[in-house]
mmCIF file of C-alpha atoms and ligand atoms in Angstrom:
data_model
loop_
_atom_site.group_PDB
_atom_site.id
_atom_site.type_symbol
_atom_site.label_atom_id
_atom_site.label_comp_id
_atom_site.label_asym_id
_atom_site.label_seq_id
_atom_site.Cartn_x
_atom_site.Cartn_y
_atom_site.Cartn_z
ATOM 1 C CA MET B 718 17.227 97.610 60.313
ATOM 2 C CA LYS B 719 13.897 99.456 60.121
ATOM 3 C CA VAL B 720 11.038 97.760 62.006
ATOM 4 C CA ASN B 721 8.065 97.289 59.686
ATOM 5 C CA ARG B 722 5.117 97.908 61.994
ATOM 6 C CA TRP B 723 2.670 96.251 59.611
ATOM 7 C CA THR B 724 4.746 93.078 59.378
ATOM 8 C CA THR B 725 5.213 93.040 63.160
ATOM 9 C CA GLY B 726 1.460 93.451 63.663
ATOM 10 C CA ARG B 727 0.722 90.747 61.106
ATOM 11 C CA ARG B 728 3.131 88.302 62.786
ATOM 12 C CA CYS B 729 1.355 88.900 66.091
ATOM 13 C CA VAL B 730 -2.029 88.148 64.483
ATOM 14 C CA GLN B 731 -0.634 85.037 62.736
ATOM 15 C CA ILE B 732 0.766 83.721 66.040
ATOM 16 C CA LEU B 733 -2.501 84.503 67.848
ATOM 17 C CA MET B 734 -4.318 82.472 65.176
ATOM 18 C CA LEU B 735 -1.978 79.511 65.826
ATOM 19 C CA LEU B 736 -2.660 79.800 69.557
ATOM 20 C CA LEU B 737 -6.401 79.984 68.882
ATOM 21 C CA LEU B 738 -6.267 76.816 66.783
ATOM 22 C CA ALA B 739 -4.320 75.087 69.566
ATOM 23 C CA THR B 740 -6.692 76.040 72.423
ATOM 24 C CA PRO B 741 -8.815 72.832 72.227
ATOM 25 C CA ALA B 742 -5.640 70.868 73.024
ATOM 26 C CA PHE B 743 -5.562 72.664 76.400
ATOM 27 C CA GLY B 744 -9.194 71.854 77.130
ATOM 28 C CA TRP B 745 -10.393 75.420 76.541
ATOM 29 C CA THR B 746 -13.796 75.591 74.899
ATOM 30 C CA PHE B 747 -14.303 79.163 73.668
ATOM 31 C CA PHE B 748 -12.969 78.045 70.266
ATOM 32 C CA GLU B 749 -14.113 74.805 68.659
ATOM 33 C CA GLY B 750 -13.402 73.414 65.216
ATOM 34 C CA ASN B 751 -10.805 74.509 62.702
ATOM 35 C CA LEU B 752 -10.432 76.920 59.798
ATOM 36 C CA GLY B 753 -12.987 74.898 57.782
ATOM 37 C CA ALA B 754 -15.803 75.283 60.293
ATOM 38 C CA ALA B 755 -15.497 76.824 63.721
ATOM 39 C CA ALA B 756 -17.413 78.309 66.613
ATOM 40 C CA ILE B 757 -15.869 81.239 68.488
ATOM 41 C CA VAL B 758 -17.745 81.925 71.725
ATOM 42 C CA GLY B 759 -20.785 80.414 70.022
ATOM 43 C CA LEU B 760 -20.479 82.365 66.753
ATOM 44 C CA GLN B 761 -20.458 79.824 63.913
ATOM 45 C CA LEU B 762 -18.079 80.494 61.008
ATOM 46 C CA SER B 763 -17.570 78.431 57.852
ATOM 47 C CA ASP B 764 -14.898 78.439 55.188
ATOM 48 C CA PRO B 765 -16.728 79.223 51.903
ATOM 49 C CA LEU B 766 -14.801 76.583 49.929
ATOM 50 C CA ALA B 767 -15.569 73.912 52.528
ATOM 51 C CA ALA B 768 -19.237 74.954 52.452
ATOM 52 C CA LEU B 769 -19.262 74.805 48.641
ATOM 53 C CA GLN B 770 -17.848 71.271 48.691
ATOM 54 C CA ILE B 771 -20.494 70.160 51.217
ATOM 55 C CA LEU B 772 -23.217 71.788 49.106
ATOM 56 C CA LEU B 773 -21.967 69.962 46.005
ATOM 57 C CA LEU B 774 -21.850 66.626 47.848
ATOM 58 C CA THR B 775 -25.093 66.798 49.824
ATOM 59 C CA GLY B 776 -27.159 69.289 47.844
ATOM 60 C CA THR B 777 -27.904 71.245 51.007
ATOM 61 C CA LEU B 778 -26.395 73.443 53.717
ATOM 62 C CA THR B 779 -27.652 73.883 57.250
ATOM 63 C CA ALA B 780 -28.853 77.365 58.223
ATOM 64 C CA THR B 781 -25.908 77.570 60.642
ATOM 65 C CA MET B 782 -23.406 76.784 57.921
ATOM 66 C CA LEU B 783 -25.097 79.193 55.521
ATOM 67 C CA SER B 784 -24.983 82.085 57.986
ATOM 68 C CA GLY B 785 -21.413 81.187 59.031
ATOM 69 C CA THR B 786 -20.329 81.256 55.381
ATOM 70 C CA ALA B 787 -22.113 84.572 54.783
ATOM 71 C CA ILE B 788 -20.297 86.186 57.728
ATOM 72 C CA VAL B 789 -16.917 85.021 56.412
ATOM 73 C CA VAL B 790 -17.631 86.112 52.814
ATOM 74 C CA VAL B 791 -18.821 89.574 53.915
ATOM 75 C CA PHE B 792 -15.818 90.038 56.235
ATOM 76 C CA TYR B 793 -13.181 89.056 53.685
ATOM 77 C CA GLY B 794 -15.116 90.765 50.913
ATOM 78 C CA LEU B 795 -14.834 94.054 52.793
ATOM 79 C CA PHE B 796 -11.238 93.744 53.968
ATOM 80 C CA GLY B 797 -9.730 92.132 50.845
ATOM 81 C CA GLY B 798 -10.219 88.424 50.093
ATOM 82 C CA ARG B 799 -6.618 87.363 50.466
ATOM 83 C CA VAL B 800 -6.365 89.089 53.819
ATOM 84 C CA PHE B 801 -7.198 85.550 55.004
ATOM 85 C CA CYS B 802 -3.950 84.356 53.393
ATOM 86 C CA GLY B 803 -1.755 87.120 54.775
ATOM 87 C CA TRP B 804 -3.142 87.398 58.291
ATOM 88 C CA VAL B 805 -4.903 84.129 59.241
ATOM 89 C CA CYS B 806 -3.673 81.082 57.293
ATOM 90 C CA PRO B 807 -1.055 79.006 59.182
ATOM 91 C CA VAL B 808 0.489 77.758 55.923
ATOM 92 C CA HIS B 809 1.148 81.340 54.834
ATOM 93 C CA LEU B 810 3.040 81.881 58.104
ATOM 94 C CA ILE B 811 5.160 78.777 57.443
ATOM 95 C CA THR B 812 5.952 79.898 53.891
ATOM 96 C CA ASP B 813 6.628 83.468 55.117
ATOM 97 C CA LEU B 814 9.286 82.006 57.430
ATOM 98 C CA VAL B 815 10.714 79.720 54.720
ATOM 99 C CA ASP B 816 11.003 82.801 52.505
ATOM 100 C CA LEU B 817 13.259 84.440 55.096
ATOM 101 C CA LEU B 818 15.862 81.665 54.795
ATOM 102 C CA PRO B 819 18.931 82.561 52.755
ATOM 103 C CA TRP B 820 18.732 80.326 49.693
ATOM 104 C CA PRO B 821 20.152 80.309 46.188
ATOM 105 C CA LYS B 822 17.974 81.258 43.262
ATOM 106 C CA ARG B 823 14.952 79.005 42.654
ATOM 107 C CA LEU B 824 14.543 77.196 39.353
ATOM 108 C CA SER B 825 11.580 79.157 37.998
ATOM 109 C CA SER B 826 8.496 81.234 38.718
ATOM 110 C CA TRP B 827 4.917 80.111 38.176
ATOM 111 C CA SER B 828 1.813 81.891 37.079
ATOM 112 C CA LEU B 829 -0.410 83.567 39.656
ATOM 113 C CA GLU B 830 -3.386 82.513 37.535
ATOM 114 C CA TRP B 831 -3.033 78.827 38.400
ATOM 115 C CA LYS B 832 -4.838 79.267 41.722
ATOM 116 C CA THR B 833 -8.125 79.856 39.923
ATOM 117 C CA THR B 834 -7.498 76.722 37.844
ATOM 118 C CA ALA B 835 -6.765 74.834 41.079
ATOM 119 C CA LEU B 836 -10.080 76.096 42.474
ATOM 120 C CA ILE B 837 -12.008 74.888 39.409
ATOM 121 C CA VAL B 838 -10.211 71.501 39.448
ATOM 122 C CA THR B 839 -11.040 71.134 43.165
ATOM 123 C CA VAL B 840 -14.735 71.732 42.498
ATOM 124 C CA ILE B 841 -14.824 69.294 39.556
ATOM 125 C CA MET B 842 -12.897 66.577 41.426
ATOM 126 C CA THR B 843 -15.194 66.957 44.447
ATOM 127 C CA VAL B 844 -18.162 66.159 42.208
ATOM 128 C CA ILE B 845 -16.397 63.294 40.383
ATOM 129 C CA LEU B 846 -14.858 61.612 43.451
ATOM 130 C CA GLY B 847 -17.736 62.324 45.835
ATOM 131 C CA ILE B 848 -15.429 63.553 48.620
ATOM 132 C CA PRO B 849 -14.510 67.077 49.782
ATOM 133 C CA VAL B 850 -11.220 67.010 47.888
ATOM 134 C CA PHE B 851 -9.546 70.081 49.341
ATOM 135 C CA GLU B 852 -10.582 69.302 52.919
ATOM 136 C CA THR B 853 -9.058 65.825 52.474
ATOM 137 C CA VAL B 854 -5.592 66.992 51.398
ATOM 138 C CA SER B 855 -5.510 70.609 52.562
ATOM 139 C CA PRO B 856 -2.233 71.651 54.212
ATOM 140 C CA ILE B 857 -4.258 74.290 56.069
ATOM 141 C CA GLY B 858 -6.482 71.670 57.713
ATOM 142 C CA THR B 859 -3.454 69.403 58.261
ATOM 143 C CA THR B 860 -1.593 72.158 60.118
ATOM 144 C CA ALA B 861 -4.664 73.047 62.168
ATOM 145 C CA ARG B 862 -5.190 69.390 63.141
ATOM 146 C CA ALA B 863 -1.508 69.059 64.095
ATOM 147 C CA LEU B 864 -1.885 72.000 66.480
ATOM 148 C CA THR B 865 -4.859 70.341 68.171
ATOM 149 C CA PHE B 866 -4.071 66.623 67.999
ATOM 150 C CA GLY B 867 -0.290 66.552 67.538
ATOM 151 C CA VAL B 868 2.066 65.707 64.692
ATOM 152 C CA SER B 869 1.028 62.998 62.226
ATOM 153 C CA SER B 870 2.248 61.583 58.921
ATOM 154 C CA SER B 871 -0.200 63.851 57.050
ATOM 155 C CA LEU B 872 2.197 66.727 57.723
ATOM 156 C CA ILE B 873 4.237 65.327 54.830
ATOM 157 C CA ILE B 874 2.328 67.777 52.616
ATOM 158 C CA ILE B 875 3.854 70.685 54.552
ATOM 159 C CA VAL B 876 7.321 69.154 54.123
ATOM 160 C CA LEU B 877 6.715 68.841 50.366
ATOM 161 C CA ILE B 878 5.571 72.475 50.141
ATOM 162 C CA VAL B 879 8.675 73.662 52.023
ATOM 163 C CA ILE B 880 10.981 71.644 49.729
ATOM 164 C CA ALA B 881 9.173 72.940 46.621
ATOM 165 C CA GLU B 882 9.447 76.542 47.835
ATOM 166 C CA LEU B 883 13.144 76.217 48.615
ATOM 167 C CA VAL B 884 14.185 74.343 45.494
ATOM 168 C CA LEU B 885 11.652 74.986 42.740
ATOM 169 C CA VAL B 886 9.556 78.133 42.971
ATOM 170 C CA ARG B 887 9.476 80.923 45.563
ATOM 171 C CA ARG B 888 6.121 80.988 47.408
ATOM 172 C CA VAL B 889 4.681 78.425 44.975
ATOM 173 C CA TRP B 890 1.849 77.230 47.216
ATOM 174 C CA CYS B 891 0.356 80.615 48.122
ATOM 175 C CA ARG B 892 1.128 82.294 44.787
ATOM 176 C CA SER B 893 0.146 79.551 42.363
ATOM 177 C CA LEU B 894 -1.496 76.452 43.795
ATOM 178 C CA CYS B 895 -3.821 77.010 46.743
ATOM 179 C CA PRO B 896 -7.497 76.663 45.680
ATOM 180 C CA LEU B 897 -8.653 78.599 48.749
ATOM 181 C CA GLY B 898 -6.251 81.392 47.765
ATOM 182 C CA GLY B 899 -7.902 81.233 44.329
ATOM 183 C CA PHE B 900 -11.316 81.739 45.905
ATOM 184 C CA TYR B 901 -10.161 84.655 48.056
ATOM 185 C CA TYR B 902 -8.347 86.163 45.064
ATOM 186 C CA GLN B 903 -11.662 86.360 43.210
ATOM 187 C CA LEU B 904 -13.370 87.850 46.278
ATOM 188 C CA GLY B 905 -10.564 90.381 46.801
ATOM 189 C CA ARG B 906 -11.014 91.817 43.297
ATOM 190 C CA PHE B 907 -14.145 93.572 44.562
ATOM 191 C CA SER B 908 -12.964 94.644 48.008
ATOM 192 C CA PRO B 909 -13.192 98.330 48.910
ATOM 193 C CA LEU B 910 -9.995 98.271 51.021
ATOM 194 C CA VAL B 911 -6.898 98.703 48.831
ATOM 195 C CA VAL B 912 -3.300 99.889 48.912
ATOM 196 C CA ALA B 913 -3.231 103.431 47.513
ATOM 197 C CA TYR B 914 -0.197 104.863 45.733
ATOM 198 C CA ASP B 915 0.911 108.495 45.584
ATOM 199 C CA THR B 916 3.034 108.819 42.432
ATOM 200 C CA ALA B 917 4.234 112.306 43.402
ATOM 201 C CA LYS B 918 5.917 111.014 46.568
ATOM 202 C CA CYS B 919 7.493 107.860 45.050
ATOM 203 C CA SER B 920 11.284 107.851 44.533
ATOM 204 C CA HIS B 921 11.178 104.451 42.738
ATOM 205 C CA CYS B 922 13.569 102.849 45.220
ATOM 206 C CA GLY B 923 11.902 99.435 44.713
ATOM 207 C CA GLU B 924 11.675 98.551 48.422
ATOM 208 C CA CYS B 925 7.937 97.815 48.191
ATOM 209 C CA ARG B 926 8.439 95.264 45.408
ATOM 210 C CA ARG B 927 11.289 93.645 47.354
ATOM 211 C CA VAL B 928 9.090 92.905 50.371
ATOM 212 C CA CYS B 929 5.908 91.932 48.486
ATOM 213 C CA PHE B 930 5.405 88.198 47.921
ATOM 214 C CA VAL B 931 3.446 89.045 44.762
ATOM 215 C CA PRO B 932 5.556 92.015 43.555
ATOM 216 C CA GLU B 933 3.901 92.026 40.136
ATOM 217 C CA VAL B 934 0.681 93.408 41.660
ATOM 218 C CA LEU B 935 2.548 96.624 42.452
ATOM 219 C CA ALA B 936 4.050 96.959 38.978
ATOM 220 C CA PRO B 937 1.137 98.769 37.238
ATOM 221 C CA SER B 938 1.011 101.365 40.015
ATOM 222 C CA LEU B 939 4.777 101.883 40.049
ATOM 223 C CA LYS B 940 4.639 102.496 36.327
ATOM 224 C CA SER B 941 2.246 105.311 37.281
ATOM 225 C CA GLN B 942 -0.703 103.922 35.389
ATOM 226 C CA ARG B 943 -2.813 103.589 38.535
ATOM 227 C CA ASN B 944 -3.039 105.271 41.909
ATOM 228 C CA MET B 945 -3.945 102.071 43.744
ATOM 229 C CA VAL B 946 -3.325 98.328 43.730
ATOM 230 C CA HIS B 947 -6.411 96.836 42.090
ATOM 231 C CA SER B 948 -5.340 93.181 42.086
ATOM 232 C CA GLY B 949 -7.224 90.623 44.130
ATOM 233 C CA GLU B 950 -3.817 89.008 44.675
ATOM 234 C CA CYS B 951 -2.905 91.655 47.258
ATOM 235 C CA THR B 952 -3.135 90.185 50.769
ATOM 236 C CA ARG B 953 -3.344 93.647 52.383
ATOM 237 C CA CYS B 954 -0.342 92.500 54.421
ATOM 238 C CA GLY B 955 0.890 96.087 54.674
ATOM 239 C CA ALA B 956 4.560 95.158 54.155
ATOM 240 C CA CYS B 957 4.872 97.647 51.284
ATOM 241 C CA VAL B 958 3.095 100.352 53.294
ATOM 242 C CA GLY B 959 5.405 99.868 56.260
ATOM 243 C CA ILE B 960 8.652 99.753 54.239
ATOM 244 C CA CYS B 961 8.096 102.738 51.919
ATOM 245 C CA PRO B 962 10.583 105.448 52.970
ATOM 246 C CA GLU B 963 8.607 108.183 51.213
ATOM 247 C CA LYS B 964 5.183 107.242 52.652
ATOM 248 C CA ALA B 965 3.911 106.941 49.094
ATOM 249 C CA LEU B 966 1.799 103.894 49.973
ATOM 250 C CA GLY B 967 -1.089 103.590 52.407
ATOM 251 C CA PHE B 968 -4.438 101.877 52.869
ATOM 252 C CA ALA B 969 -7.497 103.575 51.379
ATOM 253 C CA LEU B 970 -11.090 102.853 50.411
ATOM 254 C CA ARG B 971 -12.273 102.751 46.795
ATOM 255 C CA ASN B 972 -15.476 102.210 44.895
ATOM 256 C CA PRO B 973 -15.324 98.398 44.465
ATOM 257 C CA PHE B 974 -17.206 98.552 41.140
ATOM 258 C CA GLU B 975 -14.736 100.989 39.592
ATOM 259 C CA ARG B 976 -12.360 99.093 37.281
HETATM 260 S S1 SF4 R 1293 8.932 101.861 48.441
HETATM 261 FE FE1 SF4 R 1293 7.771 103.804 48.171
HETATM 262 S S2 SF4 R 1293 9.262 105.175 47.209
HETATM 263 FE FE2 SF4 R 1293 10.085 103.096 46.966
HETATM 264 S S3 SF4 R 1293 9.311 102.422 44.926
HETATM 265 FE FE3 SF4 R 1293 7.831 101.707 46.462
HETATM 266 S S4 SF4 R 1293 6.264 103.333 46.544
HETATM 267 FE FE4 SF4 R 1293 8.071 104.213 45.557
HETATM 268 S S1 SF4 R 1294 0.949 94.990 47.492
HETATM 269 FE FE1 SF4 R 1294 1.626 95.511 49.593
HETATM 270 S S2 SF4 R 1294 -0.128 94.943 50.908
HETATM 271 FE FE2 SF4 R 1294 -0.410 93.908 48.906
HETATM 272 S S3 SF4 R 1294 0.548 91.876 49.157
HETATM 273 FE FE3 SF4 R 1294 2.128 93.256 48.288
HETATM 274 S S4 SF4 R 1294 3.250 94.024 50.110
HETATM 275 FE FE4 SF4 R 1294 1.302 93.178 50.855
#
């Protein structure tokens, strides 16, 4: 079996992120916090959705949180919003591994568009309920806390996601439901880093679509309408780039305002 160097590299980064989240449990102090708000060797970083919920609830953000959010937005804005999903998020790693299990056909597929709806619902419910809704139930925060403080009953949400992905819909959480994925999807629509497609080299073997967890983002390019993947859904995971036998796919920069 061919080794996909991009997938191997991404697994290494995902595992390093898990180890980073677990370092406070060993008493190490160069990383503090979680994926909502963290300090890495003193550099403050904030999850934009967490910051938005705090802003909605308190009407203000500290300068530290504002600058930490700006750093994160600029970074993911440049590299492709959902690069967070593909390379950093611990839930994406869990669902990547679930996806590798041999399993009969799922019952249905859900719309990619629902993530944006989930994002809007999260914002509205935060205002109505007066609590940071996503931070309260987030499987991302739950997984991060489990790595630091140990297993708790709140991990039931991860169990429910795994069951739903095995029985109901393939990759349902990351494809259709995650509000943070919805935020990074919007950000990724304007990212300069994209997957470029060389129609002349393509033999239409379909390998790229087989390995992509959102194969529909490749469809317009494979139909030769476009020479790059424009969708903000792309996680820049590189799986398609690494698998393509004809080297028809690769990373490239584009003018982010060109539609
Ligand atoms: S893997 Fe490469 S050759 Fe095969 S369909 Fe995709 S782009 Fe074309
Ligand atoms: S299009 Fe390629 S880089 Fe983007 S998510 Fe699919 S496999 Fe990953």
